[in-house]
mmCIF file with all atom_site columns, C-alpha atoms in Angstrom:
data_model
loop_
_atom_site.group_PDB
_atom_site.id
_atom_site.type_symbol
_atom_site.label_atom_id
_atom_site.label_alt_id
_atom_site.label_comp_id
_atom_site.label_asym_id
_atom_site.label_entity_id
_atom_site.label_seq_id
_atom_site.pdbx_PDB_ins_code
_atom_site.Cartn_x
_atom_site.Cartn_y
_atom_site.Cartn_z
_atom_site.occupancy
_atom_site.B_iso_or_equiv
_atom_site.pdbx_formal_charge
_atom_site.auth_seq_id
_atom_site.auth_comp_id
_atom_site.auth_asym_id
_atom_site.auth_atom_id
_atom_site.pdbx_PDB_model_num
ATOM 1   C CA . UNK A 1 1   ? 1.058   -1.291  -20.141 1.00 0.00 ? 1   UNK A CA 1
ATOM 2   C CA . UNK A 1 2   ? 1.648   -4.510  -18.195 1.00 0.00 ? 2   UNK A CA 1
ATOM 3   C CA . UNK A 1 3   ? 1.610   -2.724  -14.878 1.00 0.00 ? 3   UNK A CA 1
ATOM 4   C CA . UNK A 1 4   ? 4.237   -3.012  -12.167 1.00 0.00 ? 4   UNK A CA 1
ATOM 5   C CA . UNK A 1 5   ? 6.166   -6.238  -12.624 1.00 0.00 ? 5   UNK A CA 1
ATOM 6   C CA . UNK A 1 6   ? 7.849   -7.984  -9.732  1.00 0.00 ? 6   UNK A CA 1
ATOM 7   C CA . UNK A 1 7   ? 10.032  -11.059 -9.699  1.00 0.00 ? 7   UNK A CA 1
ATOM 8   C CA . UNK A 1 8   ? 10.182  -13.658 -8.430  1.00 0.00 ? 8   UNK A CA 1
ATOM 9   C CA . UNK A 1 9   ? 6.585   -14.251 -7.292  1.00 0.00 ? 9   UNK A CA 1
ATOM 10  C CA . UNK A 1 10  ? 7.744   -16.681 -4.639  1.00 0.00 ? 10  UNK A CA 1
ATOM 11  C CA . UNK A 1 11  ? 11.121  -17.136 -2.997  1.00 0.00 ? 11  UNK A CA 1
ATOM 12  C CA . UNK A 1 12  ? 12.123  -19.708 -0.419  1.00 0.00 ? 12  UNK A CA 1
ATOM 13  C CA . UNK A 1 13  ? 15.615  -19.395 0.963   1.00 0.00 ? 13  UNK A CA 1
ATOM 14  C CA . UNK A 1 14  ? 17.681  -20.538 3.887   1.00 0.00 ? 14  UNK A CA 1
ATOM 15  C CA . UNK A 1 15  ? 18.599  -18.251 6.722   1.00 0.00 ? 15  UNK A CA 1
ATOM 16  C CA . UNK A 1 16  ? 21.837  -16.426 6.001   1.00 0.00 ? 16  UNK A CA 1
ATOM 17  C CA . UNK A 1 17  ? 21.432  -16.408 2.254   1.00 0.00 ? 17  UNK A CA 1
ATOM 18  C CA . UNK A 1 18  ? 21.236  -13.275 0.140   1.00 0.00 ? 18  UNK A CA 1
ATOM 19  C CA . UNK A 1 19  ? 17.870  -12.481 -1.403  1.00 0.00 ? 19  UNK A CA 1
ATOM 20  C CA . UNK A 1 20  ? 17.265  -10.044 -4.260  1.00 0.00 ? 20  UNK A CA 1
ATOM 21  C CA . UNK A 1 21  ? 13.792  -8.879  -5.200  1.00 0.00 ? 21  UNK A CA 1
ATOM 22  C CA . UNK A 1 22  ? 13.224  -7.098  -8.487  1.00 0.00 ? 22  UNK A CA 1
ATOM 23  C CA . UNK A 1 23  ? 10.761  -4.526  -9.720  1.00 0.00 ? 23  UNK A CA 1
ATOM 24  C CA . UNK A 1 24  ? 9.944   -2.888  -13.037 1.00 0.00 ? 24  UNK A CA 1
ATOM 25  C CA . UNK A 1 25  ? 7.702   0.165   -12.527 1.00 0.00 ? 25  UNK A CA 1
ATOM 26  C CA . UNK A 1 26  ? 5.110   1.438   -14.963 1.00 0.00 ? 26  UNK A CA 1
ATOM 27  C CA . UNK A 1 27  ? 6.738   3.344   -17.790 1.00 0.00 ? 27  UNK A CA 1
ATOM 28  C CA . UNK A 1 28  ? 6.581   7.076   -17.203 1.00 0.00 ? 28  UNK A CA 1
ATOM 29  C CA . UNK A 1 29  ? 6.140   6.851   -13.448 1.00 0.00 ? 29  UNK A CA 1
ATOM 30  C CA . UNK A 1 30  ? 8.790   8.756   -11.553 1.00 0.00 ? 30  UNK A CA 1
ATOM 31  C CA . UNK A 1 31  ? 8.173   7.451   -8.032  1.00 0.00 ? 31  UNK A CA 1
ATOM 32  C CA . UNK A 1 32  ? 8.817   3.934   -6.811  1.00 0.00 ? 32  UNK A CA 1
ATOM 33  C CA . UNK A 1 33  ? 7.957   2.457   -3.437  1.00 0.00 ? 33  UNK A CA 1
ATOM 34  C CA . UNK A 1 34  ? 8.934   -0.758  -1.671  1.00 0.00 ? 34  UNK A CA 1
ATOM 35  C CA . UNK A 1 35  ? 6.485   -2.076  0.933   1.00 0.00 ? 35  UNK A CA 1
ATOM 36  C CA . UNK A 1 36  ? 6.535   -5.098  3.214   1.00 0.00 ? 36  UNK A CA 1
ATOM 37  C CA . UNK A 1 37  ? 3.290   -6.757  4.295   1.00 0.00 ? 37  UNK A CA 1
ATOM 38  C CA . UNK A 1 38  ? 2.840   -9.025  7.301   1.00 0.00 ? 38  UNK A CA 1
ATOM 39  C CA . UNK A 1 39  ? -0.199  -9.998  9.325   1.00 0.00 ? 39  UNK A CA 1
ATOM 40  C CA . UNK A 1 40  ? 1.183   -8.348  12.426  1.00 0.00 ? 40  UNK A CA 1
ATOM 41  C CA . UNK A 1 41  ? 2.391   -5.056  10.979  1.00 0.00 ? 41  UNK A CA 1
ATOM 42  C CA . UNK A 1 42  ? 0.293   -4.622  7.852   1.00 0.00 ? 42  UNK A CA 1
ATOM 43  C CA . UNK A 1 43  ? 1.750   -2.684  4.930   1.00 0.00 ? 43  UNK A CA 1
ATOM 44  C CA . UNK A 1 44  ? 4.958   -0.926  5.897   1.00 0.00 ? 44  UNK A CA 1
ATOM 45  C CA . UNK A 1 45  ? 6.772   1.503   3.635   1.00 0.00 ? 45  UNK A CA 1
ATOM 46  C CA . UNK A 1 46  ? 10.425  0.520   3.490   1.00 0.00 ? 46  UNK A CA 1
ATOM 47  C CA . UNK A 1 47  ? 11.851  3.053   1.055   1.00 0.00 ? 47  UNK A CA 1
ATOM 48  C CA . UNK A 1 48  ? 10.808  5.230   -1.834  1.00 0.00 ? 48  UNK A CA 1
ATOM 49  C CA . UNK A 1 49  ? 12.554  6.821   -4.783  1.00 0.00 ? 49  UNK A CA 1
ATOM 50  C CA . UNK A 1 50  ? 11.767  9.920   -6.821  1.00 0.00 ? 50  UNK A CA 1
ATOM 51  C CA . UNK A 1 51  ? 13.457  10.099  -10.207 1.00 0.00 ? 51  UNK A CA 1
ATOM 52  C CA . UNK A 1 52  ? 15.723  7.186   -9.219  1.00 0.00 ? 52  UNK A CA 1
ATOM 53  C CA . UNK A 1 53  ? 16.953  8.967   -6.086  1.00 0.00 ? 53  UNK A CA 1
ATOM 54  C CA . UNK A 1 54  ? 16.194  7.474   -2.652  1.00 0.00 ? 54  UNK A CA 1
ATOM 55  C CA . UNK A 1 55  ? 14.134  10.038  -0.745  1.00 0.00 ? 55  UNK A CA 1
ATOM 56  C CA . UNK A 1 56  ? 13.168  8.305   2.471   1.00 0.00 ? 56  UNK A CA 1
ATOM 57  C CA . UNK A 1 57  ? 14.615  5.025   3.701   1.00 0.00 ? 57  UNK A CA 1
ATOM 58  C CA . UNK A 1 58  ? 13.525  5.432   7.318   1.00 0.00 ? 58  UNK A CA 1
ATOM 59  C CA . UNK A 1 59  ? 11.357  2.337   7.002   1.00 0.00 ? 59  UNK A CA 1
ATOM 60  C CA . UNK A 1 60  ? 14.235  0.030   6.136   1.00 0.00 ? 60  UNK A CA 1
ATOM 61  C CA . UNK A 1 61  ? 14.450  -2.258  9.164   1.00 0.00 ? 61  UNK A CA 1
ATOM 62  C CA . UNK A 1 62  ? 18.211  -2.531  9.431   1.00 0.00 ? 62  UNK A CA 1
ATOM 63  C CA . UNK A 1 63  ? 21.456  -2.564  7.540   1.00 0.00 ? 63  UNK A CA 1
ATOM 64  C CA . UNK A 1 64  ? 20.743  -6.001  6.165   1.00 0.00 ? 64  UNK A CA 1
ATOM 65  C CA . UNK A 1 65  ? 18.266  -4.335  3.809   1.00 0.00 ? 65  UNK A CA 1
ATOM 66  C CA . UNK A 1 66  ? 19.350  -2.247  0.856   1.00 0.00 ? 66  UNK A CA 1
ATOM 67  C CA . UNK A 1 67  ? 17.570  -0.916  -2.229  1.00 0.00 ? 67  UNK A CA 1
ATOM 68  C CA . UNK A 1 68  ? 18.803  0.493   -5.491  1.00 0.00 ? 68  UNK A CA 1
ATOM 69  C CA . UNK A 1 69  ? 17.282  2.089   -8.546  1.00 0.00 ? 69  UNK A CA 1
ATOM 70  C CA . UNK A 1 70  ? 19.962  2.241   -11.233 1.00 0.00 ? 70  UNK A CA 1
ATOM 71  C CA . UNK A 1 71  ? 17.541  3.556   -13.854 1.00 0.00 ? 71  UNK A CA 1
ATOM 72  C CA . UNK A 1 72  ? 13.918  4.569   -14.309 1.00 0.00 ? 72  UNK A CA 1
ATOM 73  C CA . UNK A 1 73  ? 12.784  1.085   -15.272 1.00 0.00 ? 73  UNK A CA 1
ATOM 74  C CA . UNK A 1 74  ? 14.371  -1.124  -12.634 1.00 0.00 ? 74  UNK A CA 1
ATOM 75  C CA . UNK A 1 75  ? 14.783  -1.400  -8.880  1.00 0.00 ? 75  UNK A CA 1
ATOM 76  C CA . UNK A 1 76  ? 16.056  -4.050  -6.507  1.00 0.00 ? 76  UNK A CA 1
ATOM 77  C CA . UNK A 1 77  ? 15.559  -4.752  -2.836  1.00 0.00 ? 77  UNK A CA 1
ATOM 78  C CA . UNK A 1 78  ? 18.286  -6.877  -1.312  1.00 0.00 ? 78  UNK A CA 1
ATOM 79  C CA . UNK A 1 79  ? 18.415  -8.651  2.026   1.00 0.00 ? 79  UNK A CA 1
ATOM 80  C CA . UNK A 1 80  ? 21.799  -9.916  3.151   1.00 0.00 ? 80  UNK A CA 1
ATOM 81  C CA . UNK A 1 81  ? 21.907  -12.005 5.251   1.00 0.00 ? 81  UNK A CA 1
ATOM 82  C CA . UNK A 1 82  ? 18.270  -13.057 5.359   1.00 0.00 ? 82  UNK A CA 1
ATOM 83  C CA . UNK A 1 83  ? 16.557  -14.112 8.597   1.00 0.00 ? 83  UNK A CA 1
ATOM 84  C CA . UNK A 1 84  ? 13.283  -15.987 9.278   1.00 0.00 ? 84  UNK A CA 1
ATOM 85  C CA . UNK A 1 85  ? 11.669  -12.765 10.555  1.00 0.00 ? 85  UNK A CA 1
ATOM 86  C CA . UNK A 1 86  ? 12.117  -11.279 7.074   1.00 0.00 ? 86  UNK A CA 1
ATOM 87  C CA . UNK A 1 87  ? 9.445   -13.663 5.802   1.00 0.00 ? 87  UNK A CA 1
ATOM 88  C CA . UNK A 1 88  ? 6.673   -11.508 4.339   1.00 0.00 ? 88  UNK A CA 1
ATOM 89  C CA . UNK A 1 89  ? 5.153   -10.359 1.078   1.00 0.00 ? 89  UNK A CA 1
ATOM 90  C CA . UNK A 1 90  ? 7.151   -7.549  -0.482  1.00 0.00 ? 90  UNK A CA 1
ATOM 91  C CA . UNK A 1 91  ? 5.357   -5.160  -2.801  1.00 0.00 ? 91  UNK A CA 1
ATOM 92  C CA . UNK A 1 92  ? 6.713   -2.662  -5.242  1.00 0.00 ? 92  UNK A CA 1
ATOM 93  C CA . UNK A 1 93  ? 4.518   0.245   -6.345  1.00 0.00 ? 93  UNK A CA 1
ATOM 94  C CA . UNK A 1 94  ? 4.962   3.166   -8.693  1.00 0.00 ? 94  UNK A CA 1
ATOM 95  C CA . UNK A 1 95  ? 3.223   6.468   -9.224  1.00 0.00 ? 95  UNK A CA 1
ATOM 96  C CA . UNK A 1 96  ? 3.585   9.856   -10.819 1.00 0.00 ? 96  UNK A CA 1
ATOM 97  C CA . UNK A 1 97  ? 4.177   13.225  -9.223  1.00 0.00 ? 97  UNK A CA 1
ATOM 98  C CA . UNK A 1 98  ? 6.117   12.064  -6.186  1.00 0.00 ? 98  UNK A CA 1
ATOM 99  C CA . UNK A 1 99  ? 3.309   9.926   -4.844  1.00 0.00 ? 99  UNK A CA 1
ATOM 100 C CA . UNK A 1 100 ? 0.609   12.581  -4.973  1.00 0.00 ? 100 UNK A CA 1
ATOM 101 C CA . UNK A 1 101 ? -1.514  10.405  -7.153  1.00 0.00 ? 101 UNK A CA 1
ATOM 102 C CA . UNK A 1 102 ? -2.518  6.815   -6.649  1.00 0.00 ? 102 UNK A CA 1
ATOM 103 C CA . UNK A 1 103 ? 0.237   4.229   -6.508  1.00 0.00 ? 103 UNK A CA 1
ATOM 104 C CA . UNK A 1 104 ? -0.056  1.119   -8.650  1.00 0.00 ? 104 UNK A CA 1
ATOM 105 C CA . UNK A 1 105 ? 1.111   -2.083  -7.025  1.00 0.00 ? 105 UNK A CA 1
ATOM 106 C CA . UNK A 1 106 ? 2.773   -5.166  -8.388  1.00 0.00 ? 106 UNK A CA 1
ATOM 107 C CA . UNK A 1 107 ? 1.624   -8.673  -7.523  1.00 0.00 ? 107 UNK A CA 1
ATOM 108 C CA . UNK A 1 108 ? 4.218   -8.945  -4.782  1.00 0.00 ? 108 UNK A CA 1
ATOM 109 C CA . UNK A 1 109 ? 6.983   -11.390 -3.901  1.00 0.00 ? 109 UNK A CA 1
ATOM 110 C CA . UNK A 1 110 ? 6.219   -13.863 -1.147  1.00 0.00 ? 110 UNK A CA 1
ATOM 111 C CA . UNK A 1 111 ? 9.475   -14.448 0.702   1.00 0.00 ? 111 UNK A CA 1
ATOM 112 C CA . UNK A 1 112 ? 9.934   -17.363 3.066   1.00 0.00 ? 112 UNK A CA 1
ATOM 113 C CA . UNK A 1 113 ? 13.184  -17.659 4.994   1.00 0.00 ? 113 UNK A CA 1
ATOM 114 C CA . UNK A 1 114 ? 13.643  -21.034 6.672   1.00 0.00 ? 114 UNK A CA 1
ATOM 115 C CA . UNK B 2 1   ? 4.247   9.047   15.949  1.00 0.00 ? 1   UNK B CA 1
ATOM 116 C CA . UNK B 2 2   ? 1.281   9.845   13.786  1.00 0.00 ? 2   UNK B CA 1
ATOM 117 C CA . UNK B 2 3   ? -0.299  7.004   11.880  1.00 0.00 ? 3   UNK B CA 1
ATOM 118 C CA . UNK B 2 4   ? -3.294  5.824   9.969   1.00 0.00 ? 4   UNK B CA 1
ATOM 119 C CA . UNK B 2 5   ? -5.524  3.309   11.701  1.00 0.00 ? 5   UNK B CA 1
ATOM 120 C CA . UNK B 2 6   ? -8.782  1.455   11.225  1.00 0.00 ? 6   UNK B CA 1
ATOM 121 C CA . UNK B 2 7   ? -11.602 1.150   13.758  1.00 0.00 ? 7   UNK B CA 1
ATOM 122 C CA . UNK B 2 8   ? -12.619 -2.472  13.105  1.00 0.00 ? 8   UNK B CA 1
ATOM 123 C CA . UNK B 2 9   ? -10.620 -5.471  11.952  1.00 0.00 ? 9   UNK B CA 1
ATOM 124 C CA . UNK B 2 10  ? -13.528 -7.287  10.216  1.00 0.00 ? 10  UNK B CA 1
ATOM 125 C CA . UNK B 2 11  ? -16.875 -6.403  8.744   1.00 0.00 ? 11  UNK B CA 1
ATOM 126 C CA . UNK B 2 12  ? -19.558 -8.891  7.675   1.00 0.00 ? 12  UNK B CA 1
ATOM 127 C CA . UNK B 2 13  ? -22.447 -7.690  5.521   1.00 0.00 ? 13  UNK B CA 1
ATOM 128 C CA . UNK B 2 14  ? -25.345 -9.251  3.688   1.00 0.00 ? 14  UNK B CA 1
ATOM 129 C CA . UNK B 2 15  ? -25.187 -9.268  -0.086  1.00 0.00 ? 15  UNK B CA 1
ATOM 130 C CA . UNK B 2 16  ? -27.141 -6.308  -1.403  1.00 0.00 ? 16  UNK B CA 1
ATOM 131 C CA . UNK B 2 17  ? -26.707 -4.210  1.730   1.00 0.00 ? 17  UNK B CA 1
ATOM 132 C CA . UNK B 2 18  ? -24.551 -1.109  1.901   1.00 0.00 ? 18  UNK B CA 1
ATOM 133 C CA . UNK B 2 19  ? -21.130 -1.331  3.555   1.00 0.00 ? 19  UNK B CA 1
ATOM 134 C CA . UNK B 2 20  ? -19.362 1.389   5.474   1.00 0.00 ? 20  UNK B CA 1
ATOM 135 C CA . UNK B 2 21  ? -15.673 1.036   6.279   1.00 0.00 ? 21  UNK B CA 1
ATOM 136 C CA . UNK B 2 22  ? -14.121 3.603   8.580   1.00 0.00 ? 22  UNK B CA 1
ATOM 137 C CA . UNK B 2 23  ? -10.626 4.915   9.023   1.00 0.00 ? 23  UNK B CA 1
ATOM 138 C CA . UNK B 2 24  ? -9.048  7.376   11.442  1.00 0.00 ? 24  UNK B CA 1
ATOM 139 C CA . UNK B 2 25  ? -5.954  9.356   10.648  1.00 0.00 ? 25  UNK B CA 1
ATOM 140 C CA . UNK B 2 26  ? -3.950  11.556  12.928  1.00 0.00 ? 26  UNK B CA 1
ATOM 141 C CA . UNK B 2 27  ? -1.586  13.474  10.674  1.00 0.00 ? 27  UNK B CA 1
ATOM 142 C CA . UNK B 2 28  ? -3.042  16.906  10.040  1.00 0.00 ? 28  UNK B CA 1
ATOM 143 C CA . UNK B 2 29  ? -0.415  17.480  7.345   1.00 0.00 ? 29  UNK B CA 1
ATOM 144 C CA . UNK B 2 30  ? -1.904  14.772  5.130   1.00 0.00 ? 30  UNK B CA 1
ATOM 145 C CA . UNK B 2 31  ? -3.645  16.224  2.115   1.00 0.00 ? 31  UNK B CA 1
ATOM 146 C CA . UNK B 2 32  ? -4.491  13.236  -0.035  1.00 0.00 ? 32  UNK B CA 1
ATOM 147 C CA . UNK B 2 33  ? -6.230  9.984   0.871   1.00 0.00 ? 33  UNK B CA 1
ATOM 148 C CA . UNK B 2 34  ? -6.787  6.750   -0.994  1.00 0.00 ? 34  UNK B CA 1
ATOM 149 C CA . UNK B 2 35  ? -8.804  3.604   -0.470  1.00 0.00 ? 35  UNK B CA 1
ATOM 150 C CA . UNK B 2 36  ? -7.323  0.362   -1.730  1.00 0.00 ? 36  UNK B CA 1
ATOM 151 C CA . UNK B 2 37  ? -8.821  -3.097  -2.082  1.00 0.00 ? 37  UNK B CA 1
ATOM 152 C CA . UNK B 2 38  ? -6.659  -6.184  -1.765  1.00 0.00 ? 38  UNK B CA 1
ATOM 153 C CA . UNK B 2 39  ? -7.844  -9.605  -2.850  1.00 0.00 ? 39  UNK B CA 1
ATOM 154 C CA . UNK B 2 40  ? -6.108  -12.765 -1.763  1.00 0.00 ? 40  UNK B CA 1
ATOM 155 C CA . UNK B 2 41  ? -2.774  -13.279 -3.492  1.00 0.00 ? 41  UNK B CA 1
ATOM 156 C CA . UNK B 2 42  ? -2.816  -9.884  -5.185  1.00 0.00 ? 42  UNK B CA 1
ATOM 157 C CA . UNK B 2 43  ? -1.406  -6.454  -4.618  1.00 0.00 ? 43  UNK B CA 1
ATOM 158 C CA . UNK B 2 44  ? -3.596  -3.584  -3.399  1.00 0.00 ? 44  UNK B CA 1
ATOM 159 C CA . UNK B 2 45  ? -5.769  -2.038  -6.101  1.00 0.00 ? 45  UNK B CA 1
ATOM 160 C CA . UNK B 2 46  ? -6.859  1.576   -6.208  1.00 0.00 ? 46  UNK B CA 1
ATOM 161 C CA . UNK B 2 47  ? -10.559 2.154   -5.534  1.00 0.00 ? 47  UNK B CA 1
ATOM 162 C CA . UNK B 2 48  ? -11.057 5.872   -5.015  1.00 0.00 ? 48  UNK B CA 1
ATOM 163 C CA . UNK B 2 49  ? -9.173  8.884   -3.742  1.00 0.00 ? 49  UNK B CA 1
ATOM 164 C CA . UNK B 2 50  ? -9.974  12.256  -2.235  1.00 0.00 ? 50  UNK B CA 1
ATOM 165 C CA . UNK B 2 51  ? -7.988  15.425  -1.649  1.00 0.00 ? 51  UNK B CA 1
ATOM 166 C CA . UNK B 2 52  ? -8.225  17.454  1.509   1.00 0.00 ? 52  UNK B CA 1
ATOM 167 C CA . UNK B 2 53  ? -10.021 20.318  -0.227  1.00 0.00 ? 53  UNK B CA 1
ATOM 168 C CA . UNK B 2 54  ? -13.043 18.030  -0.689  1.00 0.00 ? 54  UNK B CA 1
ATOM 169 C CA . UNK B 2 55  ? -15.338 16.289  1.777   1.00 0.00 ? 55  UNK B CA 1
ATOM 170 C CA . UNK B 2 56  ? -17.031 13.812  -0.543  1.00 0.00 ? 56  UNK B CA 1
ATOM 171 C CA . UNK B 2 57  ? -16.253 12.025  -3.749  1.00 0.00 ? 57  UNK B CA 1
ATOM 172 C CA . UNK B 2 58  ? -18.326 9.460   -5.593  1.00 0.00 ? 58  UNK B CA 1
ATOM 173 C CA . UNK B 2 59  ? -17.341 6.666   -7.915  1.00 0.00 ? 59  UNK B CA 1
ATOM 174 C CA . UNK B 2 60  ? -19.170 3.700   -9.296  1.00 0.00 ? 60  UNK B CA 1
ATOM 175 C CA . UNK B 2 61  ? -20.990 2.176   -6.282  1.00 0.00 ? 61  UNK B CA 1
ATOM 176 C CA . UNK B 2 62  ? -18.401 3.716   -3.943  1.00 0.00 ? 62  UNK B CA 1
ATOM 177 C CA . UNK B 2 63  ? -18.305 6.984   -2.042  1.00 0.00 ? 63  UNK B CA 1
ATOM 178 C CA . UNK B 2 64  ? -15.503 8.361   0.080   1.00 0.00 ? 64  UNK B CA 1
ATOM 179 C CA . UNK B 2 65  ? -16.227 10.855  2.823   1.00 0.00 ? 65  UNK B CA 1
ATOM 180 C CA . UNK B 2 66  ? -13.593 12.973  4.502   1.00 0.00 ? 66  UNK B CA 1
ATOM 181 C CA . UNK B 2 67  ? -14.131 14.758  7.802   1.00 0.00 ? 67  UNK B CA 1
ATOM 182 C CA . UNK B 2 68  ? -11.058 16.835  8.505   1.00 0.00 ? 68  UNK B CA 1
ATOM 183 C CA . UNK B 2 69  ? -12.436 18.171  11.777  1.00 0.00 ? 69  UNK B CA 1
ATOM 184 C CA . UNK B 2 70  ? -12.277 14.752  13.419  1.00 0.00 ? 70  UNK B CA 1
ATOM 185 C CA . UNK B 2 71  ? -9.681  13.295  11.034  1.00 0.00 ? 71  UNK B CA 1
ATOM 186 C CA . UNK B 2 72  ? -11.982 10.573  9.780   1.00 0.00 ? 72  UNK B CA 1
ATOM 187 C CA . UNK B 2 73  ? -12.275 8.868   6.413   1.00 0.00 ? 73  UNK B CA 1
ATOM 188 C CA . UNK B 2 74  ? -14.942 6.416   5.328   1.00 0.00 ? 74  UNK B CA 1
ATOM 189 C CA . UNK B 2 75  ? -15.651 4.229   2.322   1.00 0.00 ? 75  UNK B CA 1
ATOM 190 C CA . UNK B 2 76  ? -19.238 3.450   1.465   1.00 0.00 ? 76  UNK B CA 1
ATOM 191 C CA . UNK B 2 77  ? -20.029 0.592   -0.914  1.00 0.00 ? 77  UNK B CA 1
ATOM 192 C CA . UNK B 2 78  ? -23.569 0.473   -2.259  1.00 0.00 ? 78  UNK B CA 1
ATOM 193 C CA . UNK B 2 79  ? -25.327 -2.830  -2.904  1.00 0.00 ? 79  UNK B CA 1
ATOM 194 C CA . UNK B 2 80  ? -22.401 -4.919  -1.713  1.00 0.00 ? 80  UNK B CA 1
ATOM 195 C CA . UNK B 2 81  ? -21.609 -7.898  -3.920  1.00 0.00 ? 81  UNK B CA 1
ATOM 196 C CA . UNK B 2 82  ? -19.666 -11.122 -3.262  1.00 0.00 ? 82  UNK B CA 1
ATOM 197 C CA . UNK B 2 83  ? -16.855 -9.736  -5.414  1.00 0.00 ? 83  UNK B CA 1
ATOM 198 C CA . UNK B 2 84  ? -16.413 -6.937  -2.901  1.00 0.00 ? 84  UNK B CA 1
ATOM 199 C CA . UNK B 2 85  ? -15.076 -9.421  -0.346  1.00 0.00 ? 85  UNK B CA 1
ATOM 200 C CA . UNK B 2 86  ? -11.479 -8.381  0.264   1.00 0.00 ? 86  UNK B CA 1
ATOM 201 C CA . UNK B 2 87  ? -9.236  -6.480  2.636   1.00 0.00 ? 87  UNK B CA 1
ATOM 202 C CA . UNK B 2 88  ? -9.637  -2.707  2.420   1.00 0.00 ? 88  UNK B CA 1
ATOM 203 C CA . UNK B 2 89  ? -6.921  -0.230  3.316   1.00 0.00 ? 89  UNK B CA 1
ATOM 204 C CA . UNK B 2 90  ? -7.037  3.485   3.738   1.00 0.00 ? 90  UNK B CA 1
ATOM 205 C CA . UNK B 2 91  ? -3.832  5.330   2.969   1.00 0.00 ? 91  UNK B CA 1
ATOM 206 C CA . UNK B 2 92  ? -2.717  8.878   3.546   1.00 0.00 ? 92  UNK B CA 1
ATOM 207 C CA . UNK B 2 93  ? -0.206  10.877  1.633   1.00 0.00 ? 93  UNK B CA 1
ATOM 208 C CA . UNK B 2 94  ? 1.763   13.035  3.999   1.00 0.00 ? 94  UNK B CA 1
ATOM 209 C CA . UNK B 2 95  ? 2.909   16.301  2.596   1.00 0.00 ? 95  UNK B CA 1
ATOM 210 C CA . UNK B 2 96  ? 6.636   16.584  2.235   1.00 0.00 ? 96  UNK B CA 1
ATOM 211 C CA . UNK B 2 97  ? 9.050   19.081  0.849   1.00 0.00 ? 97  UNK B CA 1
ATOM 212 C CA . UNK B 2 98  ? 8.535   19.900  -2.805  1.00 0.00 ? 98  UNK B CA 1
ATOM 213 C CA . UNK B 2 99  ? 7.079   16.965  -4.662  1.00 0.00 ? 99  UNK B CA 1
ATOM 214 C CA . UNK B 2 100 ? 8.242   14.460  -2.096  1.00 0.00 ? 100 UNK B CA 1
ATOM 215 C CA . UNK B 2 101 ? 5.610   12.699  -0.080  1.00 0.00 ? 101 UNK B CA 1
ATOM 216 C CA . UNK B 2 102 ? 4.939   9.158   1.017   1.00 0.00 ? 102 UNK B CA 1
ATOM 217 C CA . UNK B 2 103 ? 1.892   6.961   1.140   1.00 0.00 ? 103 UNK B CA 1
ATOM 218 C CA . UNK B 2 104 ? 1.271   5.380   4.543   1.00 0.00 ? 104 UNK B CA 1
ATOM 219 C CA . UNK B 2 105 ? -1.277  2.602   5.000   1.00 0.00 ? 105 UNK B CA 1
ATOM 220 C CA . UNK B 2 106 ? -3.587  1.624   7.804   1.00 0.00 ? 106 UNK B CA 1
ATOM 221 C CA . UNK B 2 107 ? -3.735  -1.945  9.097   1.00 0.00 ? 107 UNK B CA 1
ATOM 222 C CA . UNK B 2 108 ? -6.567  -3.066  6.864   1.00 0.00 ? 108 UNK B CA 1
ATOM 223 C CA . UNK B 2 109 ? -10.081 -4.362  7.446   1.00 0.00 ? 109 UNK B CA 1
ATOM 224 C CA . UNK B 2 110 ? -11.592 -7.536  6.026   1.00 0.00 ? 110 UNK B CA 1
ATOM 225 C CA . UNK B 2 111 ? -14.976 -7.191  4.344   1.00 0.00 ? 111 UNK B CA 1
ATOM 226 C CA . UNK B 2 112 ? -16.908 -10.461 4.156   1.00 0.00 ? 112 UNK B CA 1
ATOM 227 C CA . UNK B 2 113 ? -20.096 -10.562 2.095   1.00 0.00 ? 113 UNK B CA 1
ATOM 228 C CA . UNK B 2 114 ? -22.706 -13.138 3.123   1.00 0.00 ? 114 UNK B CA 1
ATOM 229 C CA . UNK B 2 115 ? -24.786 -14.615 0.272   1.00 0.00 ? 115 UNK B CA 1
#
């Protein structure tokens, strides 16, 4: 298995633009997590899905952020409109059994909003 | 709210020495803990895990100790090597309803290995 695949690896966009981050979890994993990493706040859980259903989105910073998981092999995290303070590395991770085993992380998407 | 935290932001050790990285957690409902290693430009990688019904677990050159009485977790690395230089995170899995639970990370600590 190729592991968790995220795209793009790097994204530079102007403030106000829409940004879409993509994730393909490991086949057979039924839980998917979106994290944001910054120097100041570390790794923050934004939202997670079990069996394609959003379970907890309490970490989503505001309405500008939205996430979907239309099927077991694909998820998106969208920011609209983007702001400079959204600049961070965004990680997607997947696991089995609702997160009660280790989560496997993708390489991350480094987002820069100018 | 309850959270996972780390005692020290950086740790510098001599190559060949043993390293001990500490982590405090405050959520008594957490029942599963993981240590991750993150190298520059990469996502966190699983090192070792431990469930709350255990107090010690050993892997290859790594040992995790869990003290539920004081809510403390530690990672011990034997014979630290330059390749161990990275940021280390402890994470706790907070018990939720049914199979739902979420993995929450501490801030991270940088391990620097001196040659």
